[in-house]
PDB file of C-alpha atoms in Angstrom:
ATOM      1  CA  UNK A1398       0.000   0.000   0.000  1.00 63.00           C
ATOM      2  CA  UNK A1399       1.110   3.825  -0.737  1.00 81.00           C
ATOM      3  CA  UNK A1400       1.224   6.091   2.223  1.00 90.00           C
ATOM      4  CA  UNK A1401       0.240   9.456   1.361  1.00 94.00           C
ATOM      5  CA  UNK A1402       1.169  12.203   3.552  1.00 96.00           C
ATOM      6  CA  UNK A1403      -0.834  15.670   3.563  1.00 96.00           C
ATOM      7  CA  UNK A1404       0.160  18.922   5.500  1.00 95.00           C
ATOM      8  CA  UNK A1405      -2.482  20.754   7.759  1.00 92.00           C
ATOM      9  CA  UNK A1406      -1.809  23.962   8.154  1.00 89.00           C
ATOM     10  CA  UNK A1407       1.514  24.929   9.817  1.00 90.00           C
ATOM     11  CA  UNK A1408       0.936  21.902  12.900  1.00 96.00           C
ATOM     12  CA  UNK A1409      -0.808  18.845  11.952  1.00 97.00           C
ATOM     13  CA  UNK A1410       0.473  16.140   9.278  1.00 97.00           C
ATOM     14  CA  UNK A1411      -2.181  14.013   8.185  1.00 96.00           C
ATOM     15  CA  UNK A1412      -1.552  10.391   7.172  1.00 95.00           C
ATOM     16  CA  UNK A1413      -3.467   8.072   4.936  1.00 95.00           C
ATOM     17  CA  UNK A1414      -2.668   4.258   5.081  1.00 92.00           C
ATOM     18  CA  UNK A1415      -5.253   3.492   2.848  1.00 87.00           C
ATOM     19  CA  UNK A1416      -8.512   4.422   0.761  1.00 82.00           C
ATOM     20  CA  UNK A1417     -10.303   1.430   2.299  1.00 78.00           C
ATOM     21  CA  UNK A1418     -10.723   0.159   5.116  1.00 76.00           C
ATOM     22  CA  UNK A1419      -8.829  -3.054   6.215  1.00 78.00           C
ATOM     23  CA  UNK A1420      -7.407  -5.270   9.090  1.00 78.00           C
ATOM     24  CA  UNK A1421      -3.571  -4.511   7.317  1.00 80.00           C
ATOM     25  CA  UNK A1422      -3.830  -0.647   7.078  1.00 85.00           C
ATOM     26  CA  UNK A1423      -5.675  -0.471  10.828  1.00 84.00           C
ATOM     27  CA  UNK A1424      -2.952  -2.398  12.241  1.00 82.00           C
ATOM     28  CA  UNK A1425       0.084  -0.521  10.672  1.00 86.00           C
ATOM     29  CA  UNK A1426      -1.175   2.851  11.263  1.00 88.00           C
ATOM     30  CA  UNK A1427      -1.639   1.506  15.261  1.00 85.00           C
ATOM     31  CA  UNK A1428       2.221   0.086  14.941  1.00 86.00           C
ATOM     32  CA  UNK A1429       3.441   3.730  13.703  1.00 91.00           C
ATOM     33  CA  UNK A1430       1.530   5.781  16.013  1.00 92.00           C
ATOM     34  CA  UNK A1431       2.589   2.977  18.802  1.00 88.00           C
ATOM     35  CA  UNK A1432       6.081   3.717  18.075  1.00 91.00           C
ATOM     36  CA  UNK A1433       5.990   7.066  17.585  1.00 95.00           C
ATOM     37  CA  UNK A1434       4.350   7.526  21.011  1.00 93.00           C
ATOM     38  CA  UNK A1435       7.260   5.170  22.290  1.00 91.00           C
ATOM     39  CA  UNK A1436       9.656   7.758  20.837  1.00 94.00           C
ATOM     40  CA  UNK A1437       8.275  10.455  23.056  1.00 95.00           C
ATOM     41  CA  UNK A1438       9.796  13.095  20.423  1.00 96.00           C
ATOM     42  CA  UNK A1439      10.239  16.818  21.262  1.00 96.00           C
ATOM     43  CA  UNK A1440       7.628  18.781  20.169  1.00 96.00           C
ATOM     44  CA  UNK A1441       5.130  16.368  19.155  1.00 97.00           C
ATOM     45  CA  UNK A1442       1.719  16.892  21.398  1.00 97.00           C
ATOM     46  CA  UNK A1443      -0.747  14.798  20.212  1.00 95.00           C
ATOM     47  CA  UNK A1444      -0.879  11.580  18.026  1.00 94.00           C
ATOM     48  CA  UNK A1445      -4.832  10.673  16.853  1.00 90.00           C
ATOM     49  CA  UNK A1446      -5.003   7.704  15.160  1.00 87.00           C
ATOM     50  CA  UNK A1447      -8.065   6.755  13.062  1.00 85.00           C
ATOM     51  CA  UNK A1448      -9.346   3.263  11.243  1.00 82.00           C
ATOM     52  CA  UNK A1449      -7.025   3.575   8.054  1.00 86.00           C
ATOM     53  CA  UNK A1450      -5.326   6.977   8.997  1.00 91.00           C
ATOM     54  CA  UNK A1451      -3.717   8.770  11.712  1.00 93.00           C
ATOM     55  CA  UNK A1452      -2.961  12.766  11.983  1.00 95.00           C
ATOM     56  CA  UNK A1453      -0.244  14.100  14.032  1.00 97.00           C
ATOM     57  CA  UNK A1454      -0.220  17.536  15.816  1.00 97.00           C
ATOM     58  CA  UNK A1455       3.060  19.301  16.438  1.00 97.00           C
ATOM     59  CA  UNK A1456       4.782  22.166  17.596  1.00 97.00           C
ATOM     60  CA  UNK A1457       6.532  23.974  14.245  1.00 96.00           C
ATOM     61  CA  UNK A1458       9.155  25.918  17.260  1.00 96.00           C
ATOM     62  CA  UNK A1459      10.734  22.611  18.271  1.00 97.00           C
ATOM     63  CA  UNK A1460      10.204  20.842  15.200  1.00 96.00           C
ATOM     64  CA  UNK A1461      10.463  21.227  11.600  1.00 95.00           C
ATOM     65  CA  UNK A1462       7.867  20.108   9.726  1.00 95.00           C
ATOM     66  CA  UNK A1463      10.442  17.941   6.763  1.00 95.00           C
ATOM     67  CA  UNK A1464      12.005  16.752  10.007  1.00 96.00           C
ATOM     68  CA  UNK A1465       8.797  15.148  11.438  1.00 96.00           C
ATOM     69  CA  UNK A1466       7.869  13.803   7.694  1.00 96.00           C
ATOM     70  CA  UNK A1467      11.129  12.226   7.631  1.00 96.00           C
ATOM     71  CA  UNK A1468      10.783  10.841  11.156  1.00 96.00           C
ATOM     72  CA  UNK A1469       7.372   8.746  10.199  1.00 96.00           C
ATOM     73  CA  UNK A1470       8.377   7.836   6.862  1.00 94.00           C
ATOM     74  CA  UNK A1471      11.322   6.305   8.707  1.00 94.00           C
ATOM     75  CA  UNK A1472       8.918   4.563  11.069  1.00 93.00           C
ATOM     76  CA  UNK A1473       6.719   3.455   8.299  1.00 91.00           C
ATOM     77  CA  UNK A1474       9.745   1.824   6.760  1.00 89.00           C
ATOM     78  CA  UNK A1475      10.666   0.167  10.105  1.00 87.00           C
ATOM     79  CA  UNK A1476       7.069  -1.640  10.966  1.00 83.00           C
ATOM     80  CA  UNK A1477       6.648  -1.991   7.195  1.00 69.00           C
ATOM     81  CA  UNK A1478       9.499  -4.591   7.072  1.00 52.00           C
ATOM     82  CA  UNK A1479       9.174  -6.636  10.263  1.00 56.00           C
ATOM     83  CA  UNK A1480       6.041  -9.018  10.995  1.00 62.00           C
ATOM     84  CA  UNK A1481       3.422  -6.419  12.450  1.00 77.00           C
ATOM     85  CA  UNK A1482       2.817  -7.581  15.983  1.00 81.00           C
ATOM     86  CA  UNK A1483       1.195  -5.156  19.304  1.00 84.00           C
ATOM     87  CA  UNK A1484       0.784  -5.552  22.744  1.00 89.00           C
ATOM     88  CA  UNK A1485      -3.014  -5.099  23.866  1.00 93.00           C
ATOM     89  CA  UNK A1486      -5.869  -5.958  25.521  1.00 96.00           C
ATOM     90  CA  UNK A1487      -8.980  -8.452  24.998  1.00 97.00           C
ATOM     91  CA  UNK A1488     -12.270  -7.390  26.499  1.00 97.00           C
ATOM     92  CA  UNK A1489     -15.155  -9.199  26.891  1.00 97.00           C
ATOM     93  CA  UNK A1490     -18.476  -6.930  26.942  1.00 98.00           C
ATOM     94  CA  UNK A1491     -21.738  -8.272  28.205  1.00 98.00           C
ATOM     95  CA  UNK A1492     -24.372  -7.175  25.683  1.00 98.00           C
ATOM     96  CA  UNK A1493     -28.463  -7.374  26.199  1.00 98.00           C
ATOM     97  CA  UNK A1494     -29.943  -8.029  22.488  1.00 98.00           C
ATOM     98  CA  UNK A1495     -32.780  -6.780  21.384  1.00 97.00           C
ATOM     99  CA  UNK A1496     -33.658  -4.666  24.643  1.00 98.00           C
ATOM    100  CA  UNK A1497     -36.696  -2.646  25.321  1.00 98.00           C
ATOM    101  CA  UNK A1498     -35.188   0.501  25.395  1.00 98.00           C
ATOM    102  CA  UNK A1499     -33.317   0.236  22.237  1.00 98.00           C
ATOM    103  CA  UNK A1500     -36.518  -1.199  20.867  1.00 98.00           C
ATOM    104  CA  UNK A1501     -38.339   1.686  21.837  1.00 98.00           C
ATOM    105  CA  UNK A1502     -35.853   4.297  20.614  1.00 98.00           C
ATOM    106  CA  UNK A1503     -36.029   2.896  17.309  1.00 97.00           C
ATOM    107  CA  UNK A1504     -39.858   2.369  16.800  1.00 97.00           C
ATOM    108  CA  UNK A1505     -40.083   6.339  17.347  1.00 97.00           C
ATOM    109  CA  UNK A1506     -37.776   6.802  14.215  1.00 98.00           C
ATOM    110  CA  UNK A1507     -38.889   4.413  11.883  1.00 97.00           C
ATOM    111  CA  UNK A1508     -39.475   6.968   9.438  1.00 97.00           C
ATOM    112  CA  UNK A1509     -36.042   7.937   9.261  1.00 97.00           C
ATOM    113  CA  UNK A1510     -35.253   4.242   8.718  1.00 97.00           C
ATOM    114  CA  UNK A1511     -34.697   2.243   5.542  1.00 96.00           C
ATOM    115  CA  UNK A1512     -37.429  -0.242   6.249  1.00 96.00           C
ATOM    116  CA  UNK A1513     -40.026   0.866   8.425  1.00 96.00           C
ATOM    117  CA  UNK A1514     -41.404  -2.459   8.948  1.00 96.00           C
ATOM    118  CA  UNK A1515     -38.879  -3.803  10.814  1.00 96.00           C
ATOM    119  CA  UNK A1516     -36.721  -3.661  13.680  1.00 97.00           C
ATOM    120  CA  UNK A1517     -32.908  -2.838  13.035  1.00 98.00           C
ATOM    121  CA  UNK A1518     -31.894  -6.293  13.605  1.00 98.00           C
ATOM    122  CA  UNK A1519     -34.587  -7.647  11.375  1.00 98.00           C
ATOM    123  CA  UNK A1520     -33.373  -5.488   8.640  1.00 98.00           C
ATOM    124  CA  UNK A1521     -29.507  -6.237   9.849  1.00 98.00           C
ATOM    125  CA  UNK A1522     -30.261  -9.545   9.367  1.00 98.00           C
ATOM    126  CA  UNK A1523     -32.415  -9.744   6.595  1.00 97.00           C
ATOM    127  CA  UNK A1524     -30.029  -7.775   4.447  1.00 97.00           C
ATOM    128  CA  UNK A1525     -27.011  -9.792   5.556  1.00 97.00           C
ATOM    129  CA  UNK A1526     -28.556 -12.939   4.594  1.00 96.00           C
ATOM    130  CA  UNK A1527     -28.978 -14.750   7.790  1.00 97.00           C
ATOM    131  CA  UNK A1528     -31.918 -16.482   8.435  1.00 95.00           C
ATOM    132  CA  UNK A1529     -33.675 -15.182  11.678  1.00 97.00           C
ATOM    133  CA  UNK A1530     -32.426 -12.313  14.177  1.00 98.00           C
ATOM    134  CA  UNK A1531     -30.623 -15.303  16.548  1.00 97.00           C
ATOM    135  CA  UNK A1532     -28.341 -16.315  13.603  1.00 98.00           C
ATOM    136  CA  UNK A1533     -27.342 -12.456  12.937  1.00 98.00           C
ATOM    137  CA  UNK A1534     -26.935 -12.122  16.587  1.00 98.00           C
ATOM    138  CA  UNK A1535     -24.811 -15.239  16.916  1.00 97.00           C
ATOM    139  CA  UNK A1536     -22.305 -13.743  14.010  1.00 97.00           C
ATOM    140  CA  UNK A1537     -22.192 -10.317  15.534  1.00 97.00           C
ATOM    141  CA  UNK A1538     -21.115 -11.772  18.735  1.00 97.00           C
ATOM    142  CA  UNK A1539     -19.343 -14.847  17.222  1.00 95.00           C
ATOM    143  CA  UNK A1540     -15.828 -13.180  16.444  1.00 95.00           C
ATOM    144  CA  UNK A1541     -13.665 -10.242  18.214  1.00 96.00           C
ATOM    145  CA  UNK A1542     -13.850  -6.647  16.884  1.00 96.00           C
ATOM    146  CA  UNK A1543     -10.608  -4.424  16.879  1.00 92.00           C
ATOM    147  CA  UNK A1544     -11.418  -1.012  18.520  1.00 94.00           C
ATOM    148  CA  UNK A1545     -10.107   1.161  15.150  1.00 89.00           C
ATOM    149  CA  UNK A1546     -11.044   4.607  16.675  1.00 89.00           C
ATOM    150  CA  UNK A1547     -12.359   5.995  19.745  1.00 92.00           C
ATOM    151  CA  UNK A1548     -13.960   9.800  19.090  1.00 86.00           C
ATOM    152  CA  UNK A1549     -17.216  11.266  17.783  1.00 84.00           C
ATOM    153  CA  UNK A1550     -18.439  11.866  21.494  1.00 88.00           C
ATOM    154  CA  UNK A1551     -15.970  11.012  24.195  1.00 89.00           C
ATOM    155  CA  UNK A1552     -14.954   7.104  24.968  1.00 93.00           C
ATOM    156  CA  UNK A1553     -17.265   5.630  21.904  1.00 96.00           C
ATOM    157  CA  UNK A1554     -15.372   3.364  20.172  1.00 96.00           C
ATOM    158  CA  UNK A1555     -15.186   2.486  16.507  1.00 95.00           C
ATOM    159  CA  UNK A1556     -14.973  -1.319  16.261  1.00 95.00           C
ATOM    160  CA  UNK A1557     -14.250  -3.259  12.669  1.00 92.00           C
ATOM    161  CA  UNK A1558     -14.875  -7.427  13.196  1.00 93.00           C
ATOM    162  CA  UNK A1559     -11.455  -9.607  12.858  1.00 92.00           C
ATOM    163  CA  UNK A1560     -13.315 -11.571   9.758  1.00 91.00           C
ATOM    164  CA  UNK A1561     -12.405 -12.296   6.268  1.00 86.00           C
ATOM    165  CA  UNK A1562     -13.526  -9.349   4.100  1.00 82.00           C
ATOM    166  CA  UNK A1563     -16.581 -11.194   2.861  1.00 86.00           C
ATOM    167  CA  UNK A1564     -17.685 -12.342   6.093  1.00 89.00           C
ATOM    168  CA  UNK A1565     -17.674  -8.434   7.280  1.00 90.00           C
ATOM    169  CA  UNK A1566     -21.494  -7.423   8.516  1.00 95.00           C
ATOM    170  CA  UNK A1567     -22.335  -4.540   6.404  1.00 94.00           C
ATOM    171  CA  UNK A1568     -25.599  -2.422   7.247  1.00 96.00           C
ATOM    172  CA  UNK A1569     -26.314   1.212   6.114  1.00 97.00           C
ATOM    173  CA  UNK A1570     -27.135   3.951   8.595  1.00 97.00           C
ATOM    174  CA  UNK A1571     -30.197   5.828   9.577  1.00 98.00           C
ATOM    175  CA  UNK A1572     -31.257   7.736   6.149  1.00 97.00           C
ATOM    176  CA  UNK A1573     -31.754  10.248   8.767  1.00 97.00           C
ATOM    177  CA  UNK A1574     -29.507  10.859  12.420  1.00 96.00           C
ATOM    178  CA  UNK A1575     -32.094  10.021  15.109  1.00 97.00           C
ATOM    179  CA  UNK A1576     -32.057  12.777  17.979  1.00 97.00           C
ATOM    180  CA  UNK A1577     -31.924   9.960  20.727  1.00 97.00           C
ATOM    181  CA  UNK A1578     -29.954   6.861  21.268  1.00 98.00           C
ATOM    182  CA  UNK A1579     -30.228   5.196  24.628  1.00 98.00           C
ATOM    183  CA  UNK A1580     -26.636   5.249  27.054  1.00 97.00           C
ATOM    184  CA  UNK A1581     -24.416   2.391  26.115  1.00 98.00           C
ATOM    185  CA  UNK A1582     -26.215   1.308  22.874  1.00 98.00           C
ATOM    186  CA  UNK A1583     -24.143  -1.469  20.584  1.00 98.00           C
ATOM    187  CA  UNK A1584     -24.869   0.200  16.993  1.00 97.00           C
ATOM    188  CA  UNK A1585     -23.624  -0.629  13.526  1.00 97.00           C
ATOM    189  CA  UNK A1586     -23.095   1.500  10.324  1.00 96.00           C
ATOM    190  CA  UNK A1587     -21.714   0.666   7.308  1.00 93.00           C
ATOM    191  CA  UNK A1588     -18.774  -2.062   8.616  1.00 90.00           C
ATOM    192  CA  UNK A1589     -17.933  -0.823  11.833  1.00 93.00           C
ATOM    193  CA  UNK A1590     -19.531  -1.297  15.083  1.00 96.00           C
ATOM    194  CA  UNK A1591     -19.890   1.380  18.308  1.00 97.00           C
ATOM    195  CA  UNK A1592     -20.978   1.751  21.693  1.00 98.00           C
ATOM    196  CA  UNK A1593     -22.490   4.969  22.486  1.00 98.00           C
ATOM    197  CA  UNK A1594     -20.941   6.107  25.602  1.00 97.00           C
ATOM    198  CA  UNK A1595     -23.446   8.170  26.215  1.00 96.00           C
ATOM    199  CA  UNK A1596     -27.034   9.239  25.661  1.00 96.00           C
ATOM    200  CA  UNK A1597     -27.521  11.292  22.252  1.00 95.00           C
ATOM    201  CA  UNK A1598     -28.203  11.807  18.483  1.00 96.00           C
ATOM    202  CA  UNK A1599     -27.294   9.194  16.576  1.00 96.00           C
ATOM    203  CA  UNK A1600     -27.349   7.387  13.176  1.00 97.00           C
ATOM    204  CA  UNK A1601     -26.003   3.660  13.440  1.00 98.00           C
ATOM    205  CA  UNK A1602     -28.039   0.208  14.007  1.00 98.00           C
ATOM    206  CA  UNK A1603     -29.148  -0.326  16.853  1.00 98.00           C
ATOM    207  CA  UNK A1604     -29.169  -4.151  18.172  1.00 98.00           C
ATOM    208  CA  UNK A1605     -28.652  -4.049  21.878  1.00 98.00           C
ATOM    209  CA  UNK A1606     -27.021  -2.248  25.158  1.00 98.00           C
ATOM    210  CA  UNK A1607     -24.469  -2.976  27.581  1.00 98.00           C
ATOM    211  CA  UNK A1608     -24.455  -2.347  31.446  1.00 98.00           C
ATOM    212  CA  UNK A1609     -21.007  -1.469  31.111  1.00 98.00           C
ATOM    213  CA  UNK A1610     -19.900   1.936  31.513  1.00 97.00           C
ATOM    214  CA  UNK A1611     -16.960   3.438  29.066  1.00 97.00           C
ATOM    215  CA  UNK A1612     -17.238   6.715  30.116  1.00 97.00           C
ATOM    216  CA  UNK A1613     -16.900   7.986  33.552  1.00 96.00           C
ATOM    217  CA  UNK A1614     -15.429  11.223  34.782  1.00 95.00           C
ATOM    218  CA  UNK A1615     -16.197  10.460  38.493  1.00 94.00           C
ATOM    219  CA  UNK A1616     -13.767   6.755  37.857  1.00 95.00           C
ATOM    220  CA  UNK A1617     -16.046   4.486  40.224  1.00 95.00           C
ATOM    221  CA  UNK A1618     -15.482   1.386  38.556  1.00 97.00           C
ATOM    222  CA  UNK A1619     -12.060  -0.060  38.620  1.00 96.00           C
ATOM    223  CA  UNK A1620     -11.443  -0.882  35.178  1.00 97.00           C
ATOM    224  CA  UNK A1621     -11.535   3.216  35.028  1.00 96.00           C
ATOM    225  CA  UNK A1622      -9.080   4.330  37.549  1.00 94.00           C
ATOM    226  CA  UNK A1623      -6.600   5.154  35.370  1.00 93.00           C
ATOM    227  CA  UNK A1624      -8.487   6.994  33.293  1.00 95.00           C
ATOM    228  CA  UNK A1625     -11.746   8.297  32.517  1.00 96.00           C
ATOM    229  CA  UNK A1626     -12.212   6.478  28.883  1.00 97.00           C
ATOM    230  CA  UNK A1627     -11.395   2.985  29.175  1.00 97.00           C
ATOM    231  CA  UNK A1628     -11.066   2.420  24.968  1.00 97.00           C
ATOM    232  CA  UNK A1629      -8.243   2.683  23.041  1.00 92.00           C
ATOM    233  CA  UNK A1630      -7.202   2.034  19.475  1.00 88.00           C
ATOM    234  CA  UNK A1631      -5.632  -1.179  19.549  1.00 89.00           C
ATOM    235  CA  UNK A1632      -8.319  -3.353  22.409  1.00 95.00           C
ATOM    236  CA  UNK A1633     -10.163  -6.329  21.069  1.00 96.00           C
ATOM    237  CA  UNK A1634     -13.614  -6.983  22.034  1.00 98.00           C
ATOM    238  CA  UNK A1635     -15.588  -9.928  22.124  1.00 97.00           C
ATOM    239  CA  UNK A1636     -19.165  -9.395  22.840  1.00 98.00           C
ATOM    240  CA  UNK A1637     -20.894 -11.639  25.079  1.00 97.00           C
ATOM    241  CA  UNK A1638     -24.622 -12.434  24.419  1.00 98.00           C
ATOM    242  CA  UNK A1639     -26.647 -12.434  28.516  1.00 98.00           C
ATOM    243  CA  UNK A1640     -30.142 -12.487  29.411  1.00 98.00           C
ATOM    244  CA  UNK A1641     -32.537  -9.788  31.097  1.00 98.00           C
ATOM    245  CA  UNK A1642     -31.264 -11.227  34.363  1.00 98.00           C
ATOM    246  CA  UNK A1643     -27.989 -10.859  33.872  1.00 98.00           C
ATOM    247  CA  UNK A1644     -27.884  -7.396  32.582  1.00 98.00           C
ATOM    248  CA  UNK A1645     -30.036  -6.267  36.025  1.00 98.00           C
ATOM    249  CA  UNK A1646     -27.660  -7.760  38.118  1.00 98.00           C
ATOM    250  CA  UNK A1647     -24.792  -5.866  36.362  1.00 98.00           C
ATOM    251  CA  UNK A1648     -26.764  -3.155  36.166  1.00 97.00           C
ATOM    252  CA  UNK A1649     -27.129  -3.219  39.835  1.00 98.00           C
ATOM    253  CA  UNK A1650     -23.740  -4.478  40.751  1.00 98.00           C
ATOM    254  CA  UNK A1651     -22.485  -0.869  38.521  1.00 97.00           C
ATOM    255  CA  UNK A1652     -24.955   0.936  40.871  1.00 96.00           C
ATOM    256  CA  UNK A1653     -22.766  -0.175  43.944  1.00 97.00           C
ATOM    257  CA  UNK A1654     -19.380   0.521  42.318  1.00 96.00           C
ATOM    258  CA  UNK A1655     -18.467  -3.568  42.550  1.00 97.00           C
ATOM    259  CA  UNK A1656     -18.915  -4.502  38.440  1.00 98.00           C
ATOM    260  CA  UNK A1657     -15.761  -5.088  36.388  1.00 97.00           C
ATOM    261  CA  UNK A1658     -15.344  -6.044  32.933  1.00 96.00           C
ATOM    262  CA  UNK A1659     -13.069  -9.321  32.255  1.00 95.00           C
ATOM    263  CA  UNK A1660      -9.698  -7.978  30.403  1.00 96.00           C
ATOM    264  CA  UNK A1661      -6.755  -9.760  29.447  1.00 96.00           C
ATOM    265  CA  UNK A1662      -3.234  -8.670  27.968  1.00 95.00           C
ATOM    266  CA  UNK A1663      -2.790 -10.359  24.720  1.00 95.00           C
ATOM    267  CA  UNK A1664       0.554 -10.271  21.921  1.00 92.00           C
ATOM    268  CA  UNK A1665      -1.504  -9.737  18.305  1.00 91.00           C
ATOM    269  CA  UNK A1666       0.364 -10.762  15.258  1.00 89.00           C
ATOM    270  CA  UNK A1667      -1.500  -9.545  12.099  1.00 85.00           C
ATOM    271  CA  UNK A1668       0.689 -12.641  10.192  1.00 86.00           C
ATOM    272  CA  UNK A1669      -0.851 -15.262  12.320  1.00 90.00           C
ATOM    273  CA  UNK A1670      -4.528 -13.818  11.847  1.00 90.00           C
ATOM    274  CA  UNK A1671      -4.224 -13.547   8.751  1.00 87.00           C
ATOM    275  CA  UNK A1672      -3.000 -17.078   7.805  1.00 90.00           C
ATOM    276  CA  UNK A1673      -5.834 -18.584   9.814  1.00 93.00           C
ATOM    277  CA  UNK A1674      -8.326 -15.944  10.951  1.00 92.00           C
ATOM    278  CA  UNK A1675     -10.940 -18.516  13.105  1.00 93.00           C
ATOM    279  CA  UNK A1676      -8.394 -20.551  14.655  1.00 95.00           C
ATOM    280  CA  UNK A1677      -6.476 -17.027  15.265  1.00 94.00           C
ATOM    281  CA  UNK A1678      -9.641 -15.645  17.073  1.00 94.00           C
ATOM    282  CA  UNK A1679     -10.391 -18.537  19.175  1.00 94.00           C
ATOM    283  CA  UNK A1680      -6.827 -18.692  20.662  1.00 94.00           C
ATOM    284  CA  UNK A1681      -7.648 -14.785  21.628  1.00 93.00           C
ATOM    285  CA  UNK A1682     -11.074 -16.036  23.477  1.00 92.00           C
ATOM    286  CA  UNK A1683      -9.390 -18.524  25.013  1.00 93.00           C
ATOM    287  CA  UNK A1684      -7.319 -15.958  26.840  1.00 91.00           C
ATOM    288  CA  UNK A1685     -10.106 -14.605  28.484  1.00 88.00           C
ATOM    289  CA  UNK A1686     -11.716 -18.253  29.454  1.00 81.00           C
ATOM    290  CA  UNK A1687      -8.058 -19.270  31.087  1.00 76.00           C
ATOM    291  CA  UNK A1688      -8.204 -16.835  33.838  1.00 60.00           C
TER     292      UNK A1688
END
C-alpha cells in the first residue's frame, strides 16, 4: 500500500494508510503511532489515530515540519518490514440483544429508517442474509472486533470485526440521524460497530445495550481508575450475548461501584490472523476463558 502524507496547516500532518478500510492498514497505522508515542519526540503533542489513517499535531518551534515527515516515513519503513505484531488488551463486553429501550428508541424513528417495517436487527439480518435475528446475533457476537477509533463523542469506540472481508457485517445507517440513542447502545453502520458512551443523536443500528460503563469522569469502577475512557485504538472486544437477568444484576452491581469487565493482555500478530483468521480468534477467546 502507498502512504500518502498531507500537510495541515503549519501543525498537523495528516496520514493516509489506505482508501479502504482493512485489518492490514488499521494495524500498521496503530504500529506507527505505537512507536511514535514510544519515541516520546520533542515537540510532538498529540498523536490521533483513526481506522485507516492517523494525523499528528506538532509544535513547528521545536520541530520542523520535513524533520517530522522524515521521522514517520522512517517509522513506516521500520514496521513496514518486520512481521506487524502489538501488545493489547482483549475485552469481553456483556451485551443485552434486542432490549426494550433500544426497541423503543427505534420504533419512534422508523421513518427515518430504511425499512419501516422492521426492527434494526430484522433489517440487519435480513439484508445480511442470515436467516432469523438469533443467527445475525450469533455472528455479531461470534468473532472479536478491533477497537479502530475511539472519538465522535468522548470514549465511543469504533470497532471493525477480525473476519475475512466477505464475512464483514455490512448495514447502512439511519437515512436520517435520530435525535436519541439510549446510554451504552451497541450500533452498527456501514462495517464498523460502536458503543455509544453516552445518551444522544445518533445514526447507526441499533441491536442491543451494555451495562457497562466506558465513560466515567467520576472513575467508580475499577477498570476506570486510570483513566476516565477505558477504549483505546488497539483493544479487542468480544461481545458476550446475557439475558434480562444478567444485565439487572450488572446493572445493579455498577450501581454499587463492585462490576468489572473481564480484560486480558494479549501479543496480536497480524501474520498469524491472517493465515488462519478462526483458529487465530479462538486462541484470543481462550485468553479470556483461562483466567
Amino acid at each position: 500500500m502507498t502512504i500518502r502524507y498531507t500537510f495541515g496547516g503549519d501543525e498537523f500532518i495528516f496520514v493516509e494508510i489506505s482508501e479502504d478500510m482493512s485489518l492490514d492498514a488499521f494495524f500498521k497505522g496503530t504500529a506507527i503511532t505505537r512507536e511514535l508515542q514510544r519515541r516520546k519526540v520533542a515537540g510532538v503533542t498529540e498523536i490521533c489515530p483513526a481506522n485507516a489513517s492517523y494525523q499528528v499535531r506538532y509544535n513547528p518551534d521545536i520541530i520542523a515540519p520535513d524533520v517530522l515527515l522524515a521521522l514517520l516515513q522512517t517509522i513506516e519503513a521500520e514496521v513496514g518490514a518486520a512481521d506487524l505484531n502489538i501488545a493489547t488488551r482483549i475485552v469481553e463486553v456483556p451485551v443485552l440483544y434486542n432490549d426494550p429501550w433500544t426497541h423503543e428508541t427505534l420504533m419512534r424513528f422508523r421513518e427515518r429508517h430504511q425499512d419501516p417495517d422492521s426492527t434494526d436487527l430484522q433489517y440487519a439480518a435480513r439484508i445480511n442474509g442470515y436467516g432469523d435475528v438469533d443467527a445475525f446475533i450469533a455472528a455479531h457476537a461470534g468473532s472479536p472486533w478491533f477497537v479502530s477509533m475511539v472519538g465522535f463523542v468522548a470514549g465511543l469506540p469504533f470497532m471493525f470485526q477480525m473476519v475475512e472481508r466477505k464475512r464483514h457485517l455490512q448495514v447502512p445507517k439511519y437515512l436520517r440521524p435520530r435525535t436519541d440513542t439510549p446510554k451504552l447502545t451497541v450500533g452498527h453502520g456501514g462495517c464498523f460497530g460502536c458503543i455509544y458512551s453516552v445518551r444522544g443523536a445518533g445514526g447507526y443500528q441499533m441491536f442491543g445495550v451494555t451495562p457497562a460503563p466506558i465513560f466515567d469522569p467520576a472513575q467508580r469502577l475499577d477498570y476506570l481508575r486510570d483513566f476516565m475512557v477505558f477504549f483505546r485504538p488497539g483493544d479487542i472486544v468480544k461481545f458476550k450475548p446475557i439475558d434480562r437477568d444478567t444485565y439487572d444484576k450488572a446493572l445493579a452491581e455498577v450501581e454499587a461501584g463492585t462490576f468489572s469487565l473481564r480484560v486480558r493482555p494479549v501479543n496480536f500478530s497480524l501474520d498469524a490472523f491472517m493465515r488462519d483468521p478462526d483458529a487465530y480468534n479462538r486462541s484470543l477467546v481462550e485468553v479470556l476463558d483461562a483466567n
